[in-house]
Short mmCIF file of C-alpha atoms in Angstrom, two decimals:
data_model
loop_
_atom_site.label_atom_id
_atom_site.label_comp_id
_atom_site.label_asym_id
_atom_site.label_seq_id
_atom_site.Cartn_x
_atom_site.Cartn_y
_atom_site.Cartn_z
CA MET P 13 0.00 0.00 0.00
CA ARG P 14 3.03 2.31 -0.05
CA TRP P 15 2.09 3.76 -3.45
CA TRP P 16 -1.40 4.59 -2.13
CA PHE P 17 0.03 6.57 0.78
CA VAL P 18 2.45 8.45 -1.47
CA ALA P 19 -0.26 9.35 -3.99
CA ARG P 20 -2.64 10.62 -1.29
CA ARG P 21 0.11 12.61 0.45
CA PHE P 22 1.18 14.10 -2.89
CA CYS P 23 -2.37 15.22 -3.76
CA LEU P 24 -3.41 16.44 -0.32
CA GLY P 25 -0.24 18.51 -0.02
CA ILE P 26 -1.04 20.24 -3.30
CA LEU P 27 -4.62 20.98 -2.32
CA LEU P 28 -3.56 22.50 0.99
CA LEU P 29 -0.82 24.69 -0.52
CA SER P 30 -2.75 26.08 -3.51
CA GLY P 31 -4.29 29.45 -2.80
CA GLY P 32 -6.55 31.83 -4.65
CA ALA P 33 -5.19 34.25 -7.22
CA ALA P 34 -7.59 37.06 -7.78
CA GLY P 35 -5.53 40.13 -8.63
CA ALA P 36 -5.24 43.21 -10.76
CA ALA P 37 -6.35 43.41 -14.35
CA GLY P 38 -4.12 41.67 -16.89
CA ILE P 39 -1.49 43.36 -19.04
CA GLY P 40 -1.71 43.30 -22.83
CA ARG P 41 -4.32 40.61 -23.27
CA ASN P 42 -7.25 39.06 -21.45
CA PRO P 43 -5.78 36.28 -19.27
CA ALA P 44 -9.07 34.37 -19.62
CA MET P 45 -8.54 33.90 -23.36
CA PRO P 46 -6.53 30.91 -24.67
CA ALA P 47 -2.89 31.66 -25.44
CA TYR P 48 0.44 30.21 -26.44
CA GLY P 49 2.76 31.89 -23.99
CA LEU P 50 2.68 35.63 -24.61
CA PHE P 51 0.52 35.36 -27.73
CA PRO P 52 -3.26 35.01 -28.08
CA ALA P 53 -4.16 31.64 -29.57
CA ASP P 54 -6.29 33.29 -32.25
CA LEU P 55 -3.07 34.46 -33.96
CA PHE P 56 -2.43 30.80 -34.83
CA VAL P 57 -4.21 28.04 -36.70
CA THR P 58 -4.26 24.41 -35.60
CA THR P 59 -3.02 21.96 -38.22
CA SER P 60 -0.46 19.20 -38.63
CA GLY P 61 3.04 19.09 -40.00
CA GLY P 62 1.61 17.56 -43.15
CA CYS P 63 -0.15 20.79 -44.12
CA ALA P 64 0.49 21.95 -47.68
CA ASP P 65 -0.21 25.66 -47.20
CA CYS P 66 1.62 26.44 -43.93
CA ALA P 67 4.09 29.32 -43.82
CA ALA P 68 6.42 27.31 -41.56
CA LEU P 69 9.74 26.02 -42.83
CA PRO P 70 9.54 22.68 -44.67
CA GLN P 71 12.36 21.39 -42.46
CA ALA P 72 10.32 22.15 -39.33
CA LEU P 73 7.15 20.63 -40.77
CA TRP P 74 9.02 17.44 -41.62
CA TYR P 75 9.57 16.69 -37.93
CA PHE P 76 5.89 17.24 -37.13
CA ARG P 77 4.33 15.56 -40.15
CA SER P 78 2.29 13.27 -37.85
CA GLU P 79 1.79 15.76 -35.01
CA ILE P 80 -0.76 18.46 -34.18
CA ILE P 81 0.87 21.90 -34.25
CA ALA P 82 -0.20 25.53 -34.17
CA VAL P 83 1.29 27.78 -36.85
CA PRO P 84 0.94 31.55 -37.28
CA LYS P 85 -1.92 32.69 -39.47
CA PRO P 86 -1.05 34.07 -42.94
CA GLY P 87 0.21 37.65 -42.78
CA ALA P 88 1.54 37.40 -39.21
CA GLN P 89 5.06 38.54 -38.36
CA VAL P 90 7.08 35.36 -37.85
CA ALA P 91 10.66 34.84 -36.65
CA GLY P 92 13.17 34.86 -39.49
CA PHE P 93 16.77 33.76 -40.06
CA GLU P 94 19.81 34.38 -42.23
CA PRO P 95 20.52 31.21 -44.21
CA ALA P 96 24.26 31.74 -44.71
CA MET P 97 25.19 32.87 -41.18
CA PRO P 98 26.18 30.74 -38.17
CA VAL P 99 23.34 30.75 -35.67
CA TRP P 100 24.96 32.95 -33.00
CA ASP P 101 26.25 35.47 -35.56
CA ASP P 102 22.75 35.61 -37.00
CA LEU P 103 21.19 36.16 -33.57
CA ALA P 104 23.75 38.81 -32.62
CA ALA P 105 23.12 40.75 -35.84
CA TRP P 106 19.36 40.56 -35.26
CA ALA P 107 19.71 41.74 -31.64
CA GLN P 108 21.87 44.69 -32.68
CA ALA P 109 19.43 45.74 -35.42
CA THR P 110 16.21 45.23 -33.43
CA PRO P 111 15.12 47.85 -30.87
CA PHE P 112 13.80 46.68 -27.52
CA ASP P 113 10.35 48.13 -28.24
CA ALA P 114 10.02 46.29 -31.57
CA ASP P 115 6.80 44.44 -32.35
CA ALA P 116 6.71 40.80 -31.34
CA VAL P 117 7.37 38.13 -33.92
CA LEU P 118 5.65 34.77 -33.53
CA PRO P 119 7.47 31.45 -33.15
CA PRO P 120 7.57 29.34 -36.32
CA LEU P 121 5.28 26.78 -34.68
CA VAL P 122 4.01 25.55 -31.33
CA TRP P 123 3.79 21.83 -30.64
CA GLN P 124 0.16 21.60 -29.55
CA ALA P 125 0.16 17.75 -29.62
CA ALA P 126 -3.64 17.34 -29.44
CA PRO P 127 -6.61 19.11 -31.11
CA ASP P 128 -9.00 19.26 -28.14
CA SER P 129 -8.71 20.60 -24.62
CA LEU P 130 -11.04 20.39 -21.61
CA ASP P 131 -10.82 22.54 -18.47
CA ARG P 132 -12.04 21.93 -14.93
CA VAL P 133 -12.27 18.21 -15.53
CA GLN P 134 -13.05 15.75 -12.74
CA LEU P 135 -11.64 12.23 -12.94
CA ALA P 136 -13.85 9.43 -11.60
CA GLU P 137 -12.58 7.39 -8.66
CA ASP P 138 -12.15 4.33 -10.87
CA GLY P 139 -10.36 6.37 -13.55
CA ARG P 140 -12.72 5.23 -16.30
CA THR P 141 -14.68 8.44 -16.91
CA ILE P 142 -14.22 12.19 -16.74
CA THR P 143 -16.85 14.84 -16.04
CA VAL P 144 -16.91 18.39 -17.38
CA GLY P 145 -19.83 20.36 -16.00
CA ASP P 146 -22.87 18.18 -16.65
CA ARG P 147 -21.17 16.14 -19.43
CA GLN P 148 -19.52 12.80 -18.88
CA PHE P 149 -17.04 11.09 -21.21
CA ALA P 150 -15.51 7.66 -21.21
CA LEU P 151 -11.76 8.10 -20.69
CA GLN P 152 -9.13 6.41 -22.79
CA LEU P 153 -5.42 7.11 -22.61
CA THR P 154 -3.28 7.71 -25.65
CA PRO P 155 -1.23 4.60 -26.52
CA LYS P 156 2.01 4.06 -24.63
CA LEU P 157 5.07 4.34 -26.85
CA PRO P 158 6.97 1.05 -27.26
CA LEU P 159 10.16 2.36 -25.59
CA ASN P 160 8.30 3.98 -22.69
CA SER P 161 8.99 1.59 -19.82
CA ALA P 162 6.37 2.85 -17.32
CA TRP P 163 2.83 4.18 -17.39
CA PHE P 164 -0.20 5.68 -15.68
CA ASP P 165 -1.43 3.29 -12.97
CA ALA P 166 -3.67 3.11 -9.91
CA SER P 167 -1.48 5.58 -8.01
CA SER P 168 -1.97 8.08 -10.84
CA THR P 169 -5.75 7.73 -10.60
CA ILE P 170 -5.67 8.28 -6.84
CA CYS P 171 -3.53 11.38 -7.30
CA PHE P 172 -5.72 13.07 -9.91
CA HIS P 173 -9.15 12.08 -8.58
CA GLY P 174 -10.98 14.86 -6.74
CA ARG P 175 -8.96 17.73 -8.23
CA PRO P 176 -9.56 20.08 -11.18
CA LEU P 177 -7.70 18.91 -14.27
CA LYS P 178 -6.92 20.24 -17.71
CA VAL P 179 -6.94 17.43 -20.24
CA ARG P 180 -5.66 17.63 -23.81
CA GLY P 181 -6.49 14.95 -26.31
CA ASN P 182 -8.95 13.89 -28.97
CA ARG P 183 -12.71 13.90 -28.45
CA GLN P 184 -14.37 10.98 -30.23
CA GLY P 185 -18.10 11.16 -29.64
CA GLU P 186 -18.74 10.26 -26.01
CA THR P 187 -15.12 9.18 -25.49
CA PHE P 188 -12.15 11.41 -24.78
CA VAL P 189 -8.70 10.04 -25.63
CA ALA P 190 -6.35 11.87 -23.26
CA ARG P 191 -2.79 12.73 -24.22
CA THR P 192 -2.02 15.26 -21.47
CA ILE P 193 -3.28 15.47 -17.89
CA TRP P 194 -2.46 18.58 -15.89
CA PRO P 195 -3.55 19.50 -12.32
CA GLN P 196 -5.03 22.99 -12.50
CA ASP P 197 -4.29 23.67 -8.85
CA PHE P 198 -0.62 23.85 -9.83
CA ARG P 199 -0.72 27.63 -9.97
CA ILE P 200 0.81 30.83 -8.65
CA PRO P 201 -0.95 31.89 -5.43
CA GLU P 202 -1.80 35.51 -4.76
CA THR P 203 0.51 35.62 -1.74
CA PRO P 204 3.33 33.08 -2.06
CA ALA P 205 5.22 32.09 1.05
CA GLY P 206 8.51 33.92 1.53
CA LYS P 207 11.93 32.32 1.03
CA SER P 208 15.32 33.89 1.68
CA LEU P 209 18.37 32.99 -0.41
CA ASN P 210 21.54 34.94 -1.03
CA GLY P 211 22.75 35.60 -4.55
CA ASP P 212 25.13 32.65 -4.53
CA PRO P 213 24.74 29.64 -6.85
CA ALA P 214 25.51 27.36 -3.88
CA ALA P 215 22.35 28.60 -2.16
CA PHE P 216 20.27 27.60 -5.18
CA ARG P 217 22.00 24.21 -5.23
CA ALA P 218 21.08 23.68 -1.60
CA TRP P 219 17.45 24.59 -2.36
CA LEU P 220 17.32 22.07 -5.21
CA ARG P 221 18.61 19.32 -2.92
CA ALA P 222 16.79 20.25 0.27
CA GLN P 223 13.94 17.75 -0.14
CA PRO P 224 14.38 13.95 -0.15
CA GLN P 225 14.90 12.68 -3.72
CA GLY P 226 14.98 16.26 -4.92
CA GLY P 227 11.33 16.77 -4.01
CA ALA P 228 10.05 13.98 -6.28
CA ARG P 229 7.42 13.05 -3.66
CA SER P 230 7.06 16.45 -2.01
CA PRO P 231 4.03 18.72 -2.49
CA PHE P 232 3.84 21.37 -5.19
CA ALA P 233 5.14 24.63 -3.71
CA VAL P 234 5.63 28.27 -4.70
CA GLU P 235 7.95 30.55 -2.73
CA SER P 236 8.72 34.24 -3.17
CA LEU P 237 12.47 34.75 -3.23
CA TRP P 238 12.44 38.53 -3.72
CA ARG P 239 9.81 41.22 -4.33
CA ARG P 240 10.43 44.78 -5.41
CA PRO P 241 9.29 47.25 -2.73
CA GLY P 242 5.83 48.57 -3.64
CA SER P 243 5.00 45.66 -5.95
CA SER P 244 1.51 44.21 -5.59
CA GLY P 245 2.61 40.62 -6.13
CA PRO P 246 1.70 38.15 -8.91
CA ARG P 247 -1.44 39.02 -10.88
CA PRO P 248 -3.32 37.59 -13.88
CA GLY P 249 -2.00 38.86 -17.19
CA GLN P 250 1.45 39.72 -15.82
CA PRO P 251 4.30 38.76 -18.19
CA VAL P 252 6.97 36.36 -16.99
CA ILE P 253 10.35 34.97 -17.96
CA GLY P 254 11.25 31.64 -16.42
CA LEU P 255 13.86 28.92 -16.09
CA MET P 256 12.74 25.28 -16.16
CA LEU P 257 14.96 22.59 -14.64
CA ASN P 258 13.99 18.93 -14.65
CA GLY P 259 15.74 16.53 -12.30
CA ALA P 260 17.34 13.13 -12.73
CA GLN P 261 15.34 10.11 -13.86
CA GLY P 262 15.31 7.05 -11.67
CA ASP P 263 15.23 4.55 -14.52
CA ASP P 264 17.71 5.93 -17.08
CA ASP P 265 21.44 6.24 -16.39
CA GLU P 266 21.83 8.68 -19.28
CA ALA P 267 19.43 11.15 -17.65
CA HIS P 268 21.03 12.01 -14.30
CA GLY P 269 22.04 15.46 -15.53
CA GLY P 270 18.44 16.58 -15.95
CA HIS P 271 17.07 18.95 -18.55
CA PHE P 272 16.80 22.74 -18.94
CA ALA P 273 14.58 25.19 -20.84
CA LEU P 274 13.63 28.86 -20.98
CA MET P 275 10.00 29.93 -20.56
CA THR P 276 7.89 32.97 -21.43
CA GLY P 277 4.23 33.72 -20.89
CA ARG P 278 1.70 35.52 -18.74
CA ILE P 279 0.11 34.52 -15.46
CA GLY P 280 -3.30 33.07 -16.24
CA GLU P 281 -6.63 33.25 -14.51
CA GLN P 282 -6.40 32.24 -10.85
CA GLY P 283 -2.62 32.07 -11.23
CA GLY P 284 -2.61 29.50 -14.03
CA ILE P 285 0.74 28.50 -15.52
CA ASP P 286 -0.38 25.86 -18.02
CA GLU P 287 -0.19 28.16 -21.08
CA TRP P 288 3.37 29.34 -20.54
CA LEU P 289 5.58 28.46 -23.47
CA VAL P 290 8.51 26.15 -22.64
CA ASN P 291 11.25 26.35 -25.26
CA ASN P 292 12.46 22.77 -25.30
CA PHE P 293 15.64 21.94 -27.22
CA TYR P 294 16.23 18.24 -27.73
CA THR P 295 18.22 16.21 -30.22
CA LEU P 296 16.57 16.01 -33.63
CA ASP P 297 18.82 13.27 -34.98
CA SER P 298 17.34 10.35 -33.05
CA GLU P 299 13.85 9.23 -32.09
CA SER P 300 13.13 9.94 -28.43
CA GLU P 301 11.81 7.04 -26.36
CA LYS P 302 9.43 9.60 -24.88
CA GLY P 303 8.31 10.93 -28.26
CA ILE P 304 9.85 14.35 -27.58
CA ILE P 305 10.44 16.70 -30.51
CA ALA P 306 12.29 19.98 -29.96
CA ALA P 307 9.79 22.86 -30.04
CA PRO P 308 8.11 25.62 -28.11
CA VAL P 309 5.42 23.72 -26.19
CA PRO P 310 2.72 24.72 -23.66
CA LEU P 311 3.82 24.01 -20.11
CA ASP P 312 0.98 21.57 -19.40
CA ASN P 313 2.14 19.49 -22.38
CA TYR P 314 5.81 19.79 -21.48
CA LEU P 315 5.20 18.42 -18.00
CA GLY P 316 1.95 16.44 -18.33
CA ASP P 317 2.00 14.63 -21.69
CA LEU P 318 1.50 10.95 -20.84
CA ASN P 319 4.51 9.89 -22.93
CA SER P 320 6.78 12.92 -23.16
CA GLY P 321 5.79 14.92 -20.07
CA GLN P 322 8.76 15.50 -17.80
CA ALA P 323 6.66 15.33 -14.62
CA TRP P 324 6.01 11.64 -15.27
CA TYR P 325 9.78 11.01 -15.16
CA ARG P 326 11.30 13.23 -12.48
CA PRO P 327 10.83 16.24 -10.20
CA SER P 328 11.02 19.71 -11.73
CA TYR P 329 11.97 23.19 -10.57
CA MET P 330 11.16 26.62 -11.92
CA LEU P 331 12.53 30.08 -11.31
CA VAL P 332 9.96 32.65 -12.45
CA ALA P 333 10.54 36.39 -12.79
CA THR P 334 7.34 38.45 -12.99
CA LEU P 335 7.79 41.59 -15.07
CA ALA P 336 6.38 45.10 -15.10
CA ASP P 337 6.72 45.25 -18.89
CA PRO P 338 6.56 42.43 -21.48
CA ARG P 339 9.39 43.81 -23.67
CA LEU P 340 12.15 41.44 -22.51
CA ALA P 341 9.89 38.38 -22.56
CA VAL P 342 8.86 39.33 -26.11
CA ARG P 343 12.48 39.86 -27.14
CA LEU P 344 13.56 36.53 -25.67
CA GLN P 345 10.76 34.60 -27.36
CA SER P 346 11.43 36.35 -30.67
CA ALA P 347 15.10 35.39 -30.41
CA LEU P 348 14.28 31.78 -29.57
CA GLY P 349 12.05 31.59 -32.65
CA ARG P 350 15.04 32.56 -34.72
CA VAL P 351 17.20 29.90 -33.06
CA TYR P 352 14.52 27.27 -33.71
CA ASN P 353 14.49 28.14 -37.41
CA GLN P 354 18.23 27.54 -37.61
CA PHE P 355 17.94 24.38 -35.52
CA TYR P 356 15.25 22.81 -37.71
CA ARG P 357 17.30 23.68 -40.81
CA HIS P 358 20.32 21.89 -39.31
CA GLN P 359 22.27 25.14 -39.40
CA PHE P 360 23.64 23.69 -36.19
CA ALA P 361 23.13 20.30 -34.57
CA TYR P 362 22.33 19.30 -31.01
CA GLN P 363 25.60 18.28 -29.36
CA HIS P 364 25.69 16.97 -25.80
CA ALA P 365 28.62 19.15 -24.69
CA ARG P 366 28.52 22.55 -26.42
CA ALA P 367 24.96 22.63 -27.81
CA ASN P 368 22.66 20.72 -25.48
CA CYS P 369 19.45 22.04 -23.88
CA ALA P 370 21.37 24.20 -21.39
CA GLY P 371 24.03 25.33 -23.86
CA ILE P 372 21.56 26.51 -26.51
CA SER P 373 19.51 28.36 -23.88
CA VAL P 374 22.50 30.00 -22.17
CA ASN P 375 24.09 31.00 -25.48
CA THR P 376 20.80 32.58 -26.53
CA VAL P 377 20.56 34.87 -23.51
CA ARG P 378 24.30 35.62 -23.57
CA THR P 379 23.98 36.70 -27.21
CA LEU P 380 21.08 38.97 -26.23
CA GLY P 381 23.28 40.64 -23.59
CA TRP P 382 22.71 38.73 -20.36
CA GLN P 383 26.24 38.05 -19.14
CA VAL P 384 25.48 34.75 -17.45
CA PRO P 385 28.55 33.83 -15.35
CA ALA P 386 30.70 30.97 -16.61
CA ARG P 387 31.62 28.35 -14.02
CA GLY P 388 34.47 27.09 -16.16
CA SER P 389 35.50 23.61 -17.17
CA GLU P 390 35.81 20.64 -14.83
CA SER P 391 39.41 19.68 -15.71
CA TRP P 392 41.56 20.10 -18.81
CA ALA P 393 44.22 17.83 -17.28
CA LYS P 394 41.70 15.01 -16.82
CA ALA P 395 40.43 15.58 -20.35
CA ILE P 396 43.86 15.32 -21.99
CA ILE P 397 44.49 11.99 -20.26
CA ALA P 398 40.93 10.72 -20.72
CA LEU P 399 40.89 11.08 -24.51
CA PRO P 400 43.29 8.16 -25.20
CA LEU P 401 42.40 6.18 -22.06
CA VAL P 402 38.62 6.13 -22.64
CA THR P 403 39.17 5.45 -26.33
CA ALA P 404 41.33 2.42 -25.51
CA LYS P 405 39.26 1.15 -22.58
CA GLU P 406 35.89 1.34 -24.34
CA GLY P 407 37.16 0.75 -27.86
CA SER P 408 35.39 3.90 -29.03
CA LEU P 409 37.02 7.07 -30.32
CA ALA P 410 33.60 8.77 -30.18
CA ASN P 411 33.36 8.07 -26.43
CA GLY P 412 36.90 9.31 -25.87
CA LYS P 413 36.19 12.54 -27.72
CA ALA P 414 32.87 13.01 -25.90
CA THR P 415 34.61 12.63 -22.53
CA PHE P 416 37.18 15.26 -23.55
CA ASP P 417 34.43 17.68 -24.59
CA TYR P 418 32.47 17.13 -21.37
CA LEU P 419 35.49 17.75 -19.15
CA THR P 420 36.55 20.93 -20.99
CA GLU P 421 33.16 22.60 -21.54
CA ASP P 422 31.96 25.53 -19.44
CA ARG P 423 29.79 23.82 -16.84
CA THR P 424 27.16 26.57 -17.13
CA ILE P 425 26.62 25.34 -20.68
CA LEU P 426 27.13 21.64 -19.99
CA TYR P 427 24.99 20.96 -16.90
CA PRO P 428 21.31 22.01 -16.66
CA ALA P 429 21.54 22.38 -12.87
CA VAL P 430 24.54 24.71 -13.14
CA ALA P 431 22.72 26.84 -15.73
CA PHE P 432 19.76 27.10 -13.34
CA GLU P 433 21.95 28.00 -10.36
CA GLU P 434 24.13 30.55 -12.15
CA MET P 435 21.25 32.25 -13.96
CA GLY P 436 19.05 32.24 -10.85
CA ALA P 437 21.74 33.72 -8.62
CA ASP P 438 22.72 36.31 -11.23
CA LEU P 439 19.11 37.39 -11.76
CA LEU P 440 18.62 37.78 -8.02
CA ARG P 441 21.75 39.95 -7.76
CA LEU P 442 20.71 42.09 -10.75
CA ALA P 443 17.14 42.65 -9.57
CA SER P 444 18.10 43.40 -5.96
CA GLY P 445 20.97 45.72 -6.89
CA ARG P 446 23.74 43.46 -5.59
CA GLU P 447 25.52 43.02 -8.94
CA TRP P 448 27.77 45.99 -9.80
CA ARG P 449 29.32 44.95 -13.10
CA ALA P 450 29.00 47.08 -16.22
CA ARG P 451 25.55 46.17 -17.51
CA SER P 452 24.35 45.63 -21.05
CA GLU P 453 21.09 47.26 -22.13
CA PHE P 454 19.35 43.90 -21.72
CA GLU P 455 20.61 43.59 -18.13
CA THR P 456 19.69 47.19 -17.31
CA LEU P 457 16.10 46.62 -18.44
CA LEU P 458 15.99 43.22 -16.72
CA ALA P 459 17.01 44.82 -13.43
CA GLN P 460 14.34 47.50 -13.90
CA ASP P 461 11.48 45.26 -15.04
CA VAL P 462 11.62 42.35 -12.59
CA GLU P 463 8.93 42.77 -9.92
CA GLU P 464 9.22 39.44 -8.14
CA ILE P 465 11.30 36.25 -8.29
CA LEU P 466 9.53 33.00 -7.47
CA LEU P 467 10.84 29.49 -6.89
CA VAL P 468 8.50 26.65 -7.82
CA ARG P 469 8.74 22.93 -7.06
CA VAL P 470 6.80 20.49 -9.23
CA PRO P 471 6.79 16.90 -7.91
CA GLN P 472 6.97 13.82 -10.08
CA PHE P 473 3.54 12.44 -10.98
CA PRO P 474 2.88 9.02 -9.39
CA SER P 475 2.94 6.14 -11.87
CA SER P 476 4.65 2.77 -12.30
CA ARG P 477 7.95 4.60 -12.94
CA ALA P 478 10.81 4.70 -10.43
CA TRP P 479 11.14 7.97 -8.52
CA GLY P 480 13.64 10.55 -9.78
CA ASP P 481 16.01 12.82 -7.86
CA TRP P 482 17.92 16.11 -8.09
CA PRO P 483 20.20 16.50 -11.15
CA VAL P 484 23.96 16.01 -10.93
CA GLU P 485 26.41 18.73 -11.91
CA SER P 486 29.79 17.03 -12.19
CA SER P 487 31.31 13.83 -13.53
CA VAL P 488 32.09 12.80 -9.94
CA GLU P 489 28.41 13.04 -8.95
CA TYR P 490 27.38 11.22 -12.10
CA HIS P 491 29.71 8.28 -11.49
CA ALA P 492 28.53 8.07 -7.88
CA ARG P 493 24.99 7.51 -9.18
CA VAL P 494 25.58 4.84 -11.82
CA PRO P 495 27.05 1.32 -11.74
CA GLU P 496 30.81 1.24 -12.27
CA ASN P 497 30.45 -1.39 -14.98
CA PRO P 498 29.00 0.32 -18.10
CA ALA P 499 27.28 -2.95 -19.05
CA GLU P 500 25.14 -2.71 -15.90
CA ARG P 501 23.87 0.80 -16.59
CA LYS P 502 20.27 1.37 -17.66
CA ILE P 503 20.50 2.77 -21.16
CA ILE P 504 17.50 3.04 -23.48
CA PRO P 505 18.60 2.50 -27.11
CA VAL P 506 16.82 4.79 -29.55
CA PRO P 507 16.71 4.62 -33.36
CA PRO P 508 18.35 7.35 -35.47
CA ARG P 509 16.30 9.94 -37.34
CA PRO P 510 18.39 10.92 -40.39
CA PHE P 511 17.71 14.38 -41.76
CA PRO P 512 16.68 14.22 -45.45
CA GLU P 513 19.45 15.45 -47.71
CA GLU P 514 16.95 17.22 -49.96
CA LEU P 515 16.01 19.48 -47.03
CA ARG P 516 19.57 20.64 -46.39
CA ASP P 517 20.33 24.19 -47.49
CA PRO P 518 23.64 24.40 -49.41
CA ARG P 519 24.07 27.95 -48.09
CA SER P 520 24.39 26.71 -44.50
CA PRO P 521 27.92 27.21 -43.15
CA ALA P 522 29.89 24.28 -41.80
CA GLU P 523 29.98 23.90 -38.04
CA PRO P 524 33.29 24.64 -36.27
CA TRP P 525 35.48 21.86 -34.96
CA LEU P 526 34.88 20.48 -31.49
CA ARG P 527 37.63 20.94 -28.90
CA SER P 528 38.13 17.19 -29.05
CA ASP P 529 38.90 17.46 -32.78
CA TYR P 530 41.80 19.79 -31.99
CA ALA P 531 42.87 17.55 -29.11
CA LEU P 532 42.83 14.50 -31.37
CA ALA P 533 44.95 16.33 -33.92
CA ALA P 534 47.36 17.38 -31.16
CA TRP P 535 47.64 13.81 -29.87
CA GLY P 536 48.21 12.56 -33.41
CA LEU P 537 50.92 15.14 -34.04
CA SER P 538 52.55 14.32 -30.69
CA ILE P 539 52.65 10.63 -31.55
CA VAL P 540 54.18 11.36 -34.96
CA VAL P 541 56.83 13.63 -33.41
CA PHE P 542 57.61 10.99 -30.77
CA LEU P 543 57.95 8.24 -33.38
CA VAL P 544 60.21 10.41 -35.54
CA PHE P 545 62.35 11.18 -32.48
CA VAL P 546 62.63 7.48 -31.55
CA LEU P 547 63.41 6.49 -35.13
CA ARG P 548 66.16 9.09 -35.39
CA ARG P 549 67.72 7.87 -32.13
CA LEU P 550 67.63 4.28 -33.36
CA LEU P 551 69.25 5.20 -36.66
CA ALA P 552 71.84 7.47 -35.11
#
C-alpha cells in the first residue's frame, strides 16, 4: 500500500498549498482567453506538419508531419533567419538591429500535440470516466510508446481524482482520448510564502537538494524569493520569464544530468501556468523514447504529456521572474524563434557538450546581452588523459572525444543544474541591486522590469515509474549515481532519425570543430613527433 500513501500525500499537499489568485487586471491581453505563452491563440491556426499551405519552414514541418501543431496565421510577423550565417552570428546581428520596443514576432510553430482541450475536468474514482460540468465522457489514454517503460497506474488515478484537471487529447463522440493530464491547482498563489536565499549559486543548489529525492514526492510549492518594494505581487496577465529545470530520472542512467529550458508567458486566470511556453531543445537526430520533438510547447504538455511529459519522469523546478513590462519576454521569445528556425534547418546540430538544452539556452541569452557567469571547465588535465584512455578502454574514439568535450566545456553550458543555479543567482543579484558589473542594455532593463522572483517545485507524478532525484552537476556526482560497470547501466537504445538530404540548405555554413577534434589532432601530431624522435635515435 506504499504507493497509495504516497499518492494521497502528494495530492493532499497540493490541495492545501494552492491558494486563490484574484488580482489586478491583466497586461496586454485578457488572461481568460486561450494563449500560447505571450501570444493570443487566435493568432495561430491548428493543423499538422503535413499541411500543404503552412508558412512554416519545410524542415520544421518534416519533424511534425504526424503531429498536431499551431502555426501563425497568414500575414503574421514570424521569426526569421539568415541562411548563410552561423546561428549565434545571426542572432547577434538581429539583436543589434532590433530595438527593444520592436513588435513581437511569432514562433515558427508551437507543438500543440492534441486538437482538443477540456478545463475543470473531474476524474472518476475508478479512472474510467471524466466529467466536465454536466457532461460525462468515457476516458481512454493515448497509446504508450513502445520504448516507454512505465505508465499511468492506480497511483496516478488516486492522485488526480478529486482535483480540477486540464486534459488535452482527442474527443471521439462520447469518449475522450487523453494525451495530457495537468492538475489545474498547480498555480501561482496571490501571496506566495517567503523564502530567503543569497545571490550565490551554492544557495540555489542547496534549495534544489533540500527535499528527499529532490522533491520527487514532495508537495507542489511556490515561494517568493524577492519582491520589489511597492509591488503588488503576482497578478493575472502579468508577463513572466522563467527557467525550467527537470531533475534526474530514476530509470535511465543517461538522464542524471536533468534537462533545462527557458519559458515565457503571462500569469493566467487564478494564477494558471499551463499556457506558458517552454522552449524545449532536444536532439533532432534520433527518435526519443518519450516521443519528444524539440519545439516551443505549452507548459501543461511539457510536464503532463502521458509519454513525453517531464513530470512523469522526475521532479522539476522553476525560477519565475514576474515583469512590469513584457518587452524582454517578447524579445527573448522572438530570439528563440530565430534559433529554432536555424535548428530545424540543421544550421547547427544538437551536441551533448557545447549545444545541449542548457548550452543553446544559455548561449541565446548571452547573445542577447545577459552576461550569465561561466563556471568554467571541470578539468583540462583530466580531459587530456581521458581522450586516449577512454578510447582504448571502451574501444570507441567517439566516447573518448565526448569525454574530452564534457570535461573541458563551461559547466554553465554543460549541466542544466549549473545553468539554473548561475542564472538564478545572477538574476537575483541584478534585480536586488547586488551586482555591480557594467551592464548591457538587456541587463539594465531586466534589473528594472523584474517585480518578483519566485521558486516553484513540481513533484513527479505518481505512476509505475521509479522515482527521480535532483540532477547532478559534475562527472564525480554522475559516477557516484551509476554502476561502475558500463554494461550494468540502464541505457535506453533509440533509433536514429536521419535528416533528409533534400532538405539541407547548401548555403548553411559548416559547423566549427569540437575541442576534441583539436585535441585528437594534437595527440596525433605528438605521436608522430615521438615516433620520428625514436626512429632518429635508433638510426643514429
